[in-house]
Coordinates of C-alpha atoms and ligand atoms in Angstrom, one line a residue:
M91 CA 35.4 28.1 44.8
K92 CA 38.4 26.3 44.1
R93 CA 41.0 28.3 41.7
M94 CA 42.9 26.1 39.4
S95 CA 45.1 28.5 37.8
F96 CA 45.6 32.1 38.5
K97 CA 48.0 34.8 37.1
G98 CA 51.1 34.4 39.3
R99 CA 51.1 30.7 39.6
G100 CA 49.8 29.8 36.5
M101 CA 52.5 31.9 34.8
R102 CA 55.3 30.0 36.5
K103 CA 53.9 26.6 35.5
K104 CA 53.7 27.9 31.8
F105 CA 57.3 29.2 31.6
I106 CA 59.1 25.9 32.7
P107 CA 57.3 23.6 30.2
L108 CA 57.7 26.0 27.3
I109 CA 61.5 26.5 27.8
V110 CA 62.0 22.5 28.2
L111 CA 59.7 22.1 25.0
V112 CA 61.6 24.4 22.7
T113 CA 64.8 23.3 23.8
V114 CA 64.0 19.6 23.4
L115 CA 62.7 20.2 20.0
I116 CA 65.8 22.5 18.7
C117 CA 68.2 19.8 20.1
G118 CA 66.3 16.8 19.1
C119 CA 67.8 16.5 15.7
G120 CA 70.7 14.6 14.6
T121 CA 72.5 17.7 12.7
P122 CA 74.6 19.8 14.8
E123 CA 73.9 23.6 14.5
K124 CA 74.8 26.8 15.8
E125 CA 73.1 27.5 19.3
L126 CA 70.7 30.5 19.2
S127 CA 71.3 32.9 22.0
G128 CA 68.5 34.7 23.6
G129 CA 66.9 36.2 26.6
S130 CA 63.5 36.1 28.7
V131 CA 61.3 38.7 29.8
F132 CA 57.8 39.0 31.6
A133 CA 55.3 40.9 29.7
F134 CA 51.7 40.8 28.6
D135 CA 51.2 38.8 31.7
T136 CA 53.0 35.9 30.5
Y137 CA 57.0 34.7 30.1
M138 CA 58.4 35.6 26.8
T139 CA 61.7 33.8 25.4
L140 CA 63.2 35.0 22.2
S141 CA 66.3 33.4 20.7
Y142 CA 67.6 34.5 17.5
D143 CA 70.9 34.7 15.3
T144 CA 71.7 38.2 15.6
Y145 CA 71.2 38.5 19.5
S146 CA 73.4 40.6 21.5
E147 CA 72.7 42.2 24.8
E148 CA 72.2 45.5 23.2
S149 CA 69.7 44.2 20.8
F150 CA 67.9 42.5 23.5
E151 CA 67.6 45.5 25.4
D152 CA 66.0 47.3 22.5
I153 CA 63.4 44.4 22.0
K154 CA 62.6 44.7 25.8
R155 CA 62.0 48.4 25.1
E156 CA 59.8 47.6 22.4
I157 CA 57.9 45.1 24.3
G158 CA 57.5 47.4 27.1
C159 CA 56.2 50.2 24.9
L160 CA 53.5 48.0 23.3
E161 CA 52.5 46.7 26.8
E162 CA 52.1 50.3 27.8
T163 CA 49.9 51.0 24.9
F164 CA 47.6 47.8 24.8
S165 CA 47.3 46.8 28.4
V166 CA 43.7 46.9 29.8
T167 CA 44.8 47.0 33.4
K168 CA 47.4 49.8 33.4
D169 CA 45.4 53.0 33.8
T170 CA 47.7 55.0 31.7
S171 CA 47.7 52.8 28.6
E172 CA 45.8 54.0 25.7
I173 CA 43.3 51.2 25.7
A174 CA 42.6 52.1 29.5
R175 CA 42.1 55.9 28.4
L176 CA 40.0 54.7 25.3
N177 CA 37.5 52.4 27.7
K178 CA 37.3 55.4 30.1
E179 CA 37.0 58.4 27.7
K180 CA 35.5 56.6 24.7
R181 CA 37.4 58.4 22.1
I182 CA 40.9 58.9 21.6
N183 CA 43.4 60.0 19.0
A184 CA 45.2 56.6 18.8
S185 CA 48.6 55.6 17.7
S186 CA 49.2 53.8 14.7
D187 CA 49.7 50.6 16.5
V188 CA 46.3 50.8 17.9
V189 CA 44.7 51.7 14.5
V190 CA 46.5 48.9 12.6
L191 CA 45.3 46.4 15.5
F192 CA 41.9 47.7 15.6
S193 CA 41.3 47.4 12.1
K194 CA 42.6 43.9 12.3
A195 CA 40.4 43.1 15.2
I196 CA 37.3 44.4 13.2
A197 CA 38.4 42.4 10.2
A198 CA 38.7 39.3 12.6
S199 CA 35.1 39.7 13.8
E200 CA 33.4 40.2 10.5
R201 CA 35.4 36.9 9.3
T202 CA 34.0 35.0 12.4
G203 CA 30.6 36.3 12.2
G204 CA 31.2 38.3 15.8
A205 CA 32.6 35.0 17.7
F206 CA 36.1 37.0 17.9
D207 CA 35.0 40.4 19.5
I208 CA 37.2 42.5 21.5
T209 CA 34.3 44.3 23.2
S210 CA 33.7 41.0 25.2
Y211 CA 35.6 42.8 27.8
P212 CA 32.4 43.2 30.2
Y213 CA 32.1 39.7 30.3
V214 CA 35.8 39.0 30.7
K215 CA 35.6 41.2 33.7
A216 CA 32.4 39.9 35.1
W217 CA 34.2 36.3 35.1
G218 CA 37.0 38.0 36.9
F219 CA 39.5 36.9 34.3
S220 CA 41.1 40.3 33.8
T221 CA 41.7 40.7 37.6
G222 CA 42.3 37.0 38.7
E223 CA 39.4 36.8 41.1
E224 CA 37.5 34.5 39.2
T225 CA 33.6 34.1 40.1
V226 CA 30.5 32.5 38.2
P227 CA 28.4 35.8 37.2
R228 CA 24.5 35.7 37.7
E229 CA 22.3 35.3 34.5
D230 CA 20.7 38.9 35.2
E231 CA 24.2 40.3 35.3
L232 CA 25.2 38.7 32.0
K233 CA 21.9 39.7 30.3
E234 CA 22.6 43.4 31.3
L235 CA 26.1 43.4 30.2
S236 CA 24.9 42.3 26.8
A237 CA 23.9 45.7 25.9
F238 CA 27.6 46.8 25.9
V239 CA 28.9 44.0 23.7
G240 CA 29.1 43.9 20.1
Y241 CA 31.7 44.9 17.5
S242 CA 29.5 47.5 15.6
K243 CA 30.0 49.8 18.5
I244 CA 33.9 50.3 17.4
S245 CA 34.8 53.0 14.7
V246 CA 38.1 53.8 13.4
D247 CA 38.1 57.1 11.2
G248 CA 41.7 58.0 10.4
N249 CA 43.6 57.8 13.7
K250 CA 40.3 58.6 15.7
V251 CA 38.9 55.5 17.6
S252 CA 35.8 55.5 19.4
L253 CA 33.4 53.4 21.2
S254 CA 29.8 53.9 21.6
D255 CA 27.1 52.6 23.9
D256 CA 29.7 52.7 26.8
A257 CA 31.4 49.7 25.1
S258 CA 34.9 48.5 26.4
V259 CA 37.6 46.5 24.9
D260 CA 40.2 44.2 25.7
L261 CA 43.1 43.0 23.4
G262 CA 43.8 39.8 25.1
G263 CA 42.7 37.7 22.3
I264 CA 45.0 39.5 19.6
A265 CA 47.6 41.8 21.1
K266 CA 50.4 38.9 21.4
G267 CA 50.0 37.8 17.9
Y268 CA 50.4 41.6 16.8
L269 CA 53.6 41.8 19.1
G270 CA 55.1 38.9 17.3
D271 CA 54.6 40.5 13.9
V272 CA 56.2 43.8 15.2
L273 CA 59.0 41.9 16.9
A274 CA 59.7 39.7 13.7
D275 CA 59.7 42.4 11.3
K276 CA 62.0 44.5 13.4
L277 CA 64.5 41.7 13.8
V278 CA 64.6 40.6 9.9
K279 CA 65.0 44.4 9.3
E280 CA 68.1 44.2 11.3
G281 CA 69.5 41.0 9.5
C282 CA 68.0 38.2 11.5
E283 CA 67.6 34.9 9.3
S284 CA 66.7 32.5 11.9
G285 CA 64.8 32.8 15.3
I286 CA 62.1 31.7 17.5
L287 CA 60.1 33.8 19.7
S288 CA 57.9 32.3 22.1
L289 CA 55.3 34.5 23.5
G290 CA 53.1 32.7 25.8
G291 CA 51.3 30.2 23.9
N292 CA 52.3 32.1 20.6
I293 CA 55.2 31.0 18.6
R294 CA 56.7 33.1 16.0
V295 CA 59.5 31.6 13.9
I296 CA 61.7 33.5 11.5
G297 CA 63.3 31.8 8.6
K298 CA 64.6 28.2 9.3
K299 CA 66.7 26.6 11.9
T300 CA 70.6 27.7 11.4
N301 CA 71.2 24.5 9.8
G302 CA 68.6 24.8 7.3
S303 CA 65.9 22.6 8.5
L304 CA 62.5 23.4 9.5
W305 CA 61.5 24.4 13.0
R306 CA 59.8 21.5 15.0
I307 CA 57.2 23.0 17.2
G308 CA 55.6 21.0 19.8
I309 CA 51.6 21.6 20.4
R310 CA 50.8 20.8 23.8
D311 CA 48.0 18.3 24.7
P312 CA 45.3 20.3 26.3
R313 CA 44.4 17.6 28.7
D314 CA 47.9 17.2 30.0
R315 CA 50.3 20.0 29.7
E316 CA 53.1 17.8 30.1
K317 CA 52.6 15.9 27.1
L318 CA 52.0 16.9 23.4
L319 CA 49.4 16.5 20.9
G320 CA 51.9 16.4 18.3
V321 CA 54.7 18.2 16.4
V322 CA 54.3 20.6 13.5
E323 CA 57.3 21.5 11.0
V324 CA 57.4 25.1 9.8
E325 CA 59.2 27.9 8.9
D326 CA 58.8 31.8 9.0
T327 CA 55.3 31.7 10.3
N328 CA 53.3 32.0 13.4
V329 CA 52.1 29.0 15.5
I330 CA 49.5 30.2 17.8
T331 CA 47.3 28.3 20.2
S332 CA 44.2 29.1 22.3
G333 CA 43.3 26.6 24.9
G334 CA 40.7 26.4 27.6
Y335 CA 43.6 24.9 29.8
E336 CA 45.5 28.1 29.7
R337 CA 43.2 30.0 32.4
Y338 CA 40.6 28.5 33.9
F339 CA 38.6 28.0 37.4
T340 CA 36.3 24.9 38.6
D341 CA 33.3 25.5 41.0
E342 CA 32.0 23.5 43.7
A343 CA 30.2 21.2 41.4
G344 CA 33.5 20.6 39.4
N345 CA 32.3 22.7 36.5
E346 CA 35.3 24.2 34.4
Y347 CA 35.1 27.7 33.2
W348 CA 37.8 29.2 30.9
H349 CA 38.9 32.5 29.6
I350 CA 37.5 32.1 26.0
I351 CA 34.0 33.8 26.2
D352 CA 31.3 33.3 23.7
P353 CA 30.1 36.9 23.1
F354 CA 26.7 35.6 22.1
T355 CA 26.2 34.0 25.6
G356 CA 28.7 35.9 27.8
K357 CA 29.7 32.2 28.9
P358 CA 33.0 30.5 28.3
A359 CA 32.6 28.8 24.8
N360 CA 31.7 25.1 25.3
N361 CA 31.1 23.1 22.2
G362 CA 33.7 20.4 22.2
I363 CA 36.6 22.1 21.4
I364 CA 39.5 22.1 23.8
S365 CA 42.1 23.8 21.8
V366 CA 42.9 25.5 18.6
T367 CA 46.2 26.2 17.1
V368 CA 46.2 28.6 14.0
I369 CA 49.3 28.7 11.7
G370 CA 49.8 31.5 9.3
R371 CA 52.1 34.6 8.4
D372 CA 49.7 37.3 9.9
G373 CA 50.2 36.9 13.6
A374 CA 47.3 39.1 14.9
M375 CA 44.8 37.5 12.5
C376 CA 46.0 34.1 13.7
D377 CA 45.8 35.1 17.4
A378 CA 42.4 36.5 16.9
L379 CA 41.2 33.5 14.7
S380 CA 42.5 31.0 17.1
T381 CA 40.1 32.7 19.8
G382 CA 37.3 32.9 17.3
L383 CA 37.5 29.4 16.2
F384 CA 37.4 28.2 19.5
V385 CA 34.2 29.9 20.0
M386 CA 32.7 29.0 16.7
G387 CA 32.7 25.3 17.1
E388 CA 33.9 22.5 14.8
E389 CA 31.6 22.8 12.0
R390 CA 31.9 26.4 11.6
A391 CA 35.8 26.2 12.1
K392 CA 35.6 23.7 9.0
E393 CA 33.5 26.2 7.0
I394 CA 35.8 29.3 7.4
Y395 CA 39.0 27.1 6.7
K396 CA 37.4 26.2 3.3
S397 CA 36.7 30.0 2.5
S398 CA 40.3 31.3 3.6
D399 CA 43.6 30.8 2.2
D400 CA 45.5 32.6 4.8
F401 CA 45.9 30.0 7.7
E402 CA 46.1 26.4 8.7
M403 CA 44.4 24.8 11.7
I404 CA 44.9 22.0 14.1
I405 CA 41.8 21.6 16.6
A406 CA 41.7 19.0 19.5
M407 CA 38.2 18.1 20.5
K408 CA 37.2 16.9 24.1
D409 CA 36.3 13.4 22.4
G410 CA 39.8 12.8 21.5
R411 CA 39.6 13.7 17.8
I412 CA 42.3 16.1 16.3
L413 CA 40.9 18.0 13.2
V414 CA 44.1 18.8 11.0
S415 CA 43.6 21.3 7.9
E416 CA 44.7 19.8 4.7
E417 CA 48.0 21.7 3.9
I418 CA 49.3 21.3 7.4
S419 CA 48.6 17.9 7.9
K420 CA 51.6 17.0 5.5
A421 CA 53.7 18.8 8.4
F422 CA 51.8 17.5 11.2
T423 CA 52.9 14.4 13.4
K424 CA 50.6 13.2 16.0
D425 CA 52.4 12.2 19.3
G426 CA 52.9 8.4 19.8
Y427 CA 50.7 8.2 23.1
Q428 CA 47.7 10.0 21.5
R429 CA 45.0 7.5 20.8
G430 CA 42.4 10.0 19.1
R431 CA 42.0 9.8 15.3
I432 CA 43.3 12.4 13.2
E433 CA 40.5 14.1 10.8
V434 CA 41.9 16.0 7.7
V435 CA 39.7 18.9 6.8
S436 CA 40.0 19.7 3.3
G437 CA 40.3 23.1 1.8
Q438 CA 38.9 25.0 -1.0
G439 CA 37.8 22.3 -3.8
Ligands
LIG19 P1 45.9 33.6 25.6 O1 46.9 33.5 24.5 O2 46.1 34.8 26.6 O3 45.8 32.2 26.4 P2 43.7 33.7 23.6 O4 44.4 34.4 22.5 O5 43.0 32.5 23.7 O6 44.6 33.8 24.9 O7 42.7 34.7 24.0 C1 42.1 35.0 25.4 C2 41.7 36.2 25.9 O8 40.9 37.0 24.9 C3 40.9 36.3 27.1 O9 41.8 36.2 28.4 C4 40.1 37.6 27.1 O10 41.1 38.6 27.3 C5 39.9 37.7 25.6 N1 38.7 37.2 24.9 C6 38.0 36.3 25.7 N2 36.9 35.8 24.8 C7 37.2 36.7 23.7 C8 36.3 36.6 22.5 N3 35.3 36.0 22.2 N4 36.7 37.7 21.4 C9 37.8 38.4 21.7 N5 38.7 38.4 22.9 C10 38.2 37.5 23.7
LIG20 MG1 43.9 34.5 20.4

């Protein structure tokens, strides 16, 4: 089995293009502006870079403490985390972060008809995505695991969170989005008016750039990580991408398997979508939707967009088409080298 990308190596690759990307886009416009200072940290299994106008060493230490604290709470692989404890004991008195995040995860499951489902963890584990030891599980193994999957097995009652039927959860599809919300709120409360938080595939921007113009965020081409699909101009929002290219492996026959699992089959979602970018104010919800829409496929993703008013989307298809939702289409510019057609997805009539 040839492993194309695994944690340590894949992460470093992820780090360099992100820094380059953000730098290029920040410097890439004519008007001089105040350089934002910032720092980097490795957490949540990825490199994170945070630059903001109120940066100081002291404030960054504080931010790092906050990130460390949430990682200690949400990590599925750290034995002592609240989530590891929940997976073991099936019932815990949860912290407010876990209660809020679970409520959002359940809401996202309901919106996506179960395409986003944190109880997919047994499948994620069987494919080896949580440990970096990727393998193709047997059909009968996946069938057995299906008894443990389904978001109706989660209940939240006050601060009591419990899992029935031996279910277990993994917050990999939503935790970084929530982290972006927490950090942005904290910085804004402390007086920050301009900042960009790059949290491994998730971008949270605060306000506008220091020269008053919009942030220009590059969206990676899922077929070639050195290239761009295009650039989107935004302010005060999240730009969150889920792509098959983020973590995948290839078997001897050349089949690619990625880490976004269809909870109804137990297998990597494979419906013609190769990346989904969701743009909106609620980072946790946008993160969950990026994973959920990837699983739902083109038609259902369009339907959910039509019945929602809290997010915009940019979806790259295997056949080269780029689906761009109506509102954000005005702010999206396709990269020159992209040959595929843009299809604008209209919203509520
Ligand atoms: P990342 O930003 O880490 O690349 P995504 O936001 O796309 O990730 O979420 C993928 C992660 O979410 C997987 O690594 C796994 O932990 C978890 N996951 C996979 N499939 C699902 C699903 N259908 N619903 C919820 N979580 C999922
Ligand atoms: Mg996600």
